[in-house]
Structures are given as structure tokens and as C-alpha cells.
Amino acid sequence: MTERAMQEPTLLLLTALADAPRHGYALIQEIAAISDGRVKMRTGTLYGALDRLLQQGLIEIAAEEIVDGRARRTYALTDTGRGALATEAERLRAVATEAERRLAAVRPAAGRPSGGTARPAFTFTKARGALA
């Protein structure tokens, strides 16, 4: 059986760490950029997710420092996290490819708006009691 799909916060966090280690505030900014502003991760959600990902071994603490009197942790993707992200990216790519294939297979009929629903490939006829 395959693993379940990765939740969006996890996907976004791992993606944000894929190219460089980042600290919390930088992760919030990177997630907003990756999602084109659609996702604005709150601090509590971020640190809860980071703790979970640390426990799962998907990320690690790359550095700890004091900046302006406050502790700052920088997080990095582990090899396990990189593999999980690559697997999820491939799963999403396969789903998107299939969706595009199916959308391309059913072209809107002339005169019907493209937002309309496609006709079923078969109909049920009561009189005959069979598929037509």
C-alpha cells in the first residue's frame, strides 16, 4: 500500500528548505512566495509543524544562534526529507499529468461553453433497461 499524500503545510515547508537552510521567519516568507501569497503560515502552526518534521527525521537543526538577544534556529532538509519531497513531487506530477490527459481527451462541443459539463459516455434507457 502506498503512503498517503503529504499535507500542504508539510509539502510547503519541505519545498522551502529544498534549496537552502532557513530560520522560522524566512520559512514563513518563503512559503508565502512559493504559494504566491495564498498561504500565510502562522507562527504557532509553523513551529508545531517544524517539531513534527524534526521528530520524523525529515528536517534537522542546521544552526542555533542568538540574534538581537533572541535564539534563532536554522532548519535544513535531511536526506530522508529530500527523498520524501521527491516522492511527493513525483506523485503530484503523475496526478497532474493524468488530469491534463483526461481534460484534453474531452473537448467541448461546438457551441457549448467550455465550462459546461461533458456528456456521459453512455446512457441508461428505461425502456430497454440496458446501457446504450
PDB file of C-alpha atoms in Angstrom:
ATOM      1  CA  MET A   1       0.000   0.000   0.000  1.00  0.00           C
ATOM      2  CA  THR A   2       1.278   3.470  -0.797  1.00  0.00           C
ATOM      3  CA  GLU A   3       1.755   6.208   1.760  1.00  0.00           C
ATOM      4  CA  ARG A   4      -0.904   8.869   1.990  1.00  0.00           C
ATOM      5  CA  ALA A   5      -0.479  12.220   0.306  1.00  0.00           C
ATOM      6  CA  MET A   6       1.603  14.817   2.084  1.00  0.00           C
ATOM      7  CA  GLN A   7      -0.370  17.596   3.753  1.00  0.00           C
ATOM      8  CA  GLU A   8       0.108  21.031   2.214  1.00  0.00           C
ATOM      9  CA  PRO A   9       1.957  22.635   5.178  1.00  0.00           C
ATOM     10  CA  THR A  10       4.473  19.772   5.133  1.00  0.00           C
ATOM     11  CA  LEU A  11       4.881  19.999   1.365  1.00  0.00           C
ATOM     12  CA  LEU A  12       5.425  23.762   1.539  1.00  0.00           C
ATOM     13  CA  LEU A  13       7.903  23.544   4.427  1.00  0.00           C
ATOM     14  CA  LEU A  14       9.980  20.831   2.775  1.00  0.00           C
ATOM     15  CA  THR A  15       9.905  22.733  -0.516  1.00  0.00           C
ATOM     16  CA  ALA A  16      11.035  25.916   1.254  1.00  0.00           C
ATOM     17  CA  LEU A  17      14.002  24.006   2.694  1.00  0.00           C
ATOM     18  CA  ALA A  18      14.897  22.137  -0.500  1.00  0.00           C
ATOM     19  CA  ASP A  19      17.352  24.729  -1.820  1.00  0.00           C
ATOM     20  CA  ALA A  20      18.750  26.232   1.396  1.00  0.00           C
ATOM     21  CA  PRO A  21      18.518  26.063   5.204  1.00  0.00           C
ATOM     22  CA  ARG A  22      16.220  28.719   6.672  1.00  0.00           C
ATOM     23  CA  HIS A  23      15.097  30.060  10.046  1.00  0.00           C
ATOM     24  CA  GLY A  24      11.453  30.433  11.077  1.00  0.00           C
ATOM     25  CA  TYR A  25      10.695  33.911   9.772  1.00  0.00           C
ATOM     26  CA  ALA A  26      12.465  33.154   6.476  1.00  0.00           C
ATOM     27  CA  LEU A  27      10.338  29.996   6.159  1.00  0.00           C
ATOM     28  CA  ILE A  28       7.141  31.998   6.621  1.00  0.00           C
ATOM     29  CA  GLN A  29       8.263  34.403   3.877  1.00  0.00           C
ATOM     30  CA  GLU A  30       9.381  31.579   1.565  1.00  0.00           C
ATOM     31  CA  ILE A  31       6.084  29.701   1.973  1.00  0.00           C
ATOM     32  CA  ALA A  32       4.162  32.864   1.085  1.00  0.00           C
ATOM     33  CA  ALA A  33       6.356  33.258  -2.025  1.00  0.00           C
ATOM     34  CA  ILE A  34       6.032  29.589  -3.070  1.00  0.00           C
ATOM     35  CA  SER A  35       2.238  29.737  -2.718  1.00  0.00           C
ATOM     36  CA  ASP A  36       2.036  33.123  -4.465  1.00  0.00           C
ATOM     37  CA  GLY A  37       0.676  34.644  -1.248  1.00  0.00           C
ATOM     38  CA  ARG A  38      -2.125  32.094  -0.908  1.00  0.00           C
ATOM     39  CA  VAL A  39      -0.675  30.530   2.267  1.00  0.00           C
ATOM     40  CA  LYS A  40       0.289  32.709   5.198  1.00  0.00           C
ATOM     41  CA  MET A  41       1.600  30.276   7.794  1.00  0.00           C
ATOM     42  CA  ARG A  42       1.128  31.431  11.368  1.00  0.00           C
ATOM     43  CA  THR A  43       3.975  31.143  13.851  1.00  0.00           C
ATOM     44  CA  GLY A  44       2.239  28.520  16.021  1.00  0.00           C
ATOM     45  CA  THR A  45       1.429  26.367  13.002  1.00  0.00           C
ATOM     46  CA  LEU A  46       4.985  26.716  11.710  1.00  0.00           C
ATOM     47  CA  TYR A  47       6.722  25.667  14.904  1.00  0.00           C
ATOM     48  CA  GLY A  48       4.276  22.819  15.529  1.00  0.00           C
ATOM     49  CA  ALA A  49       4.985  21.517  12.025  1.00  0.00           C
ATOM     50  CA  LEU A  50       8.752  22.002  12.444  1.00  0.00           C
ATOM     51  CA  ASP A  51       8.688  19.999  15.698  1.00  0.00           C
ATOM     52  CA  ARG A  52       6.771  17.194  13.981  1.00  0.00           C
ATOM     53  CA  LEU A  53       9.138  17.171  10.988  1.00  0.00           C
ATOM     54  CA  LEU A  54      12.139  17.085  13.345  1.00  0.00           C
ATOM     55  CA  GLN A  55      10.645  14.062  15.135  1.00  0.00           C
ATOM     56  CA  GLN A  56      10.006  12.343  11.793  1.00  0.00           C
ATOM     57  CA  GLY A  57      13.604  12.935  10.720  1.00  0.00           C
ATOM     58  CA  LEU A  58      12.594  14.924   7.638  1.00  0.00           C
ATOM     59  CA  ILE A  59      14.400  18.073   8.796  1.00  0.00           C
ATOM     60  CA  GLU A  60      17.224  18.845  11.204  1.00  0.00           C
ATOM     61  CA  ILE A  61      18.551  21.846  13.060  1.00  0.00           C
ATOM     62  CA  ALA A  62      21.405  23.202  10.963  1.00  0.00           C
ATOM     63  CA  ALA A  63      22.415  26.020  13.320  1.00  0.00           C
ATOM     64  CA  GLU A  64      21.439  27.789  16.524  1.00  0.00           C
ATOM     65  CA  GLU A  65      22.489  31.349  17.252  1.00  0.00           C
ATOM     66  CA  ILE A  66      21.492  34.395  19.238  1.00  0.00           C
ATOM     67  CA  VAL A  67      20.329  37.328  17.101  1.00  0.00           C
ATOM     68  CA  ASP A  68      19.278  40.580  18.796  1.00  0.00           C
ATOM     69  CA  GLY A  69      19.100  38.735  22.108  1.00  0.00           C
ATOM     70  CA  ARG A  70      16.779  36.025  20.755  1.00  0.00           C
ATOM     71  CA  ALA A  71      17.542  32.422  19.919  1.00  0.00           C
ATOM     72  CA  ARG A  72      17.311  31.601  16.225  1.00  0.00           C
ATOM     73  CA  ARG A  73      17.254  28.086  14.832  1.00  0.00           C
ATOM     74  CA  THR A  74      18.013  27.388  11.223  1.00  0.00           C
ATOM     75  CA  TYR A  75      16.448  24.249   9.775  1.00  0.00           C
ATOM     76  CA  ALA A  76      17.647  22.082   6.898  1.00  0.00           C
ATOM     77  CA  LEU A  77      16.233  19.201   4.909  1.00  0.00           C
ATOM     78  CA  THR A  78      17.649  15.763   5.745  1.00  0.00           C
ATOM     79  CA  ASP A  79      18.304  13.106   3.108  1.00  0.00           C
ATOM     80  CA  THR A  80      15.092  11.410   4.284  1.00  0.00           C
ATOM     81  CA  GLY A  81      13.210  14.702   3.873  1.00  0.00           C
ATOM     82  CA  ARG A  82      14.677  15.208   0.405  1.00  0.00           C
ATOM     83  CA  GLY A  83      13.532  11.708  -0.577  1.00  0.00           C
ATOM     84  CA  ALA A  84      10.039  12.280   0.827  1.00  0.00           C
ATOM     85  CA  LEU A  85       9.757  15.572  -1.062  1.00  0.00           C
ATOM     86  CA  ALA A  86      10.962  13.958  -4.310  1.00  0.00           C
ATOM     87  CA  THR A  87       8.430  11.132  -3.893  1.00  0.00           C
ATOM     88  CA  GLU A  88       5.598  13.606  -3.287  1.00  0.00           C
ATOM     89  CA  ALA A  89       6.659  15.754  -6.250  1.00  0.00           C
ATOM     90  CA  GLU A  90       6.543  12.672  -8.490  1.00  0.00           C
ATOM     91  CA  ARG A  91       3.099  11.690  -7.121  1.00  0.00           C
ATOM     92  CA  LEU A  92       1.765  15.197  -7.788  1.00  0.00           C
ATOM     93  CA  ARG A  93       3.322  15.219 -11.264  1.00  0.00           C
ATOM     94  CA  ALA A  94       1.646  11.887 -12.106  1.00  0.00           C
ATOM     95  CA  VAL A  95      -1.750  13.131 -10.911  1.00  0.00           C
ATOM     96  CA  ALA A  96      -1.377  16.417 -12.823  1.00  0.00           C
ATOM     97  CA  THR A  97      -0.343  14.560 -15.986  1.00  0.00           C
ATOM     98  CA  GLU A  98      -3.379  12.295 -15.750  1.00  0.00           C
ATOM     99  CA  ALA A  99      -5.691  15.254 -15.108  1.00  0.00           C
ATOM    100  CA  GLU A 100      -4.308  17.050 -18.173  1.00  0.00           C
ATOM    101  CA  ARG A 101      -4.640  13.885 -20.281  1.00  0.00           C
ATOM    102  CA  ARG A 102      -8.267  13.470 -19.295  1.00  0.00           C
ATOM    103  CA  LEU A 103      -9.063  17.142 -19.833  1.00  0.00           C
ATOM    104  CA  ALA A 104      -7.514  17.002 -23.296  1.00  0.00           C
ATOM    105  CA  ALA A 105      -9.477  13.843 -24.152  1.00  0.00           C
ATOM    106  CA  VAL A 106     -12.838  15.581 -23.742  1.00  0.00           C
ATOM    107  CA  ARG A 107     -13.004  18.655 -25.935  1.00  0.00           C
ATOM    108  CA  PRO A 108     -16.008  20.965 -25.608  1.00  0.00           C
ATOM    109  CA  ALA A 109     -18.538  20.503 -28.417  1.00  0.00           C
ATOM    110  CA  ALA A 110     -19.065  23.389 -30.839  1.00  0.00           C
ATOM    111  CA  GLY A 111     -21.464  25.935 -29.436  1.00  0.00           C
ATOM    112  CA  ARG A 112     -21.203  24.614 -25.879  1.00  0.00           C
ATOM    113  CA  PRO A 113     -19.351  26.817 -23.393  1.00  0.00           C
ATOM    114  CA  SER A 114     -16.044  25.354 -22.258  1.00  0.00           C
ATOM    115  CA  GLY A 115     -17.200  25.487 -18.634  1.00  0.00           C
ATOM    116  CA  GLY A 116     -20.082  23.095 -19.323  1.00  0.00           C
ATOM    117  CA  THR A 117     -20.158  19.506 -18.268  1.00  0.00           C
ATOM    118  CA  ALA A 118     -19.210  16.760 -20.655  1.00  0.00           C
ATOM    119  CA  ARG A 119     -21.800  14.252 -21.813  1.00  0.00           C
ATOM    120  CA  PRO A 120     -21.592  10.817 -20.241  1.00  0.00           C
ATOM    121  CA  ALA A 121     -20.035   8.118 -22.409  1.00  0.00           C
ATOM    122  CA  PHE A 122     -23.224   6.029 -22.023  1.00  0.00           C
ATOM    123  CA  THR A 123     -26.880   6.493 -21.165  1.00  0.00           C
ATOM    124  CA  PHE A 124     -29.324   4.275 -19.342  1.00  0.00           C
ATOM    125  CA  THR A 125     -32.541   3.662 -21.210  1.00  0.00           C
ATOM    126  CA  LYS A 126     -35.523   2.692 -19.018  1.00  0.00           C
ATOM    127  CA  ALA A 127     -37.496   1.093 -21.848  1.00  0.00           C
ATOM    128  CA  ARG A 128     -34.708  -1.273 -22.759  1.00  0.00           C
ATOM    129  CA  GLY A 129     -33.280  -1.496 -19.248  1.00  0.00           C
ATOM    130  CA  ALA A 130     -29.789  -1.527 -20.630  1.00  0.00           C
ATOM    131  CA  LEU A 131     -26.902   0.733 -21.297  1.00  0.00           C
ATOM    132  CA  ALA A 132     -26.913   2.448 -24.672  1.00  0.00           C
TER     133      ALA A 132
END
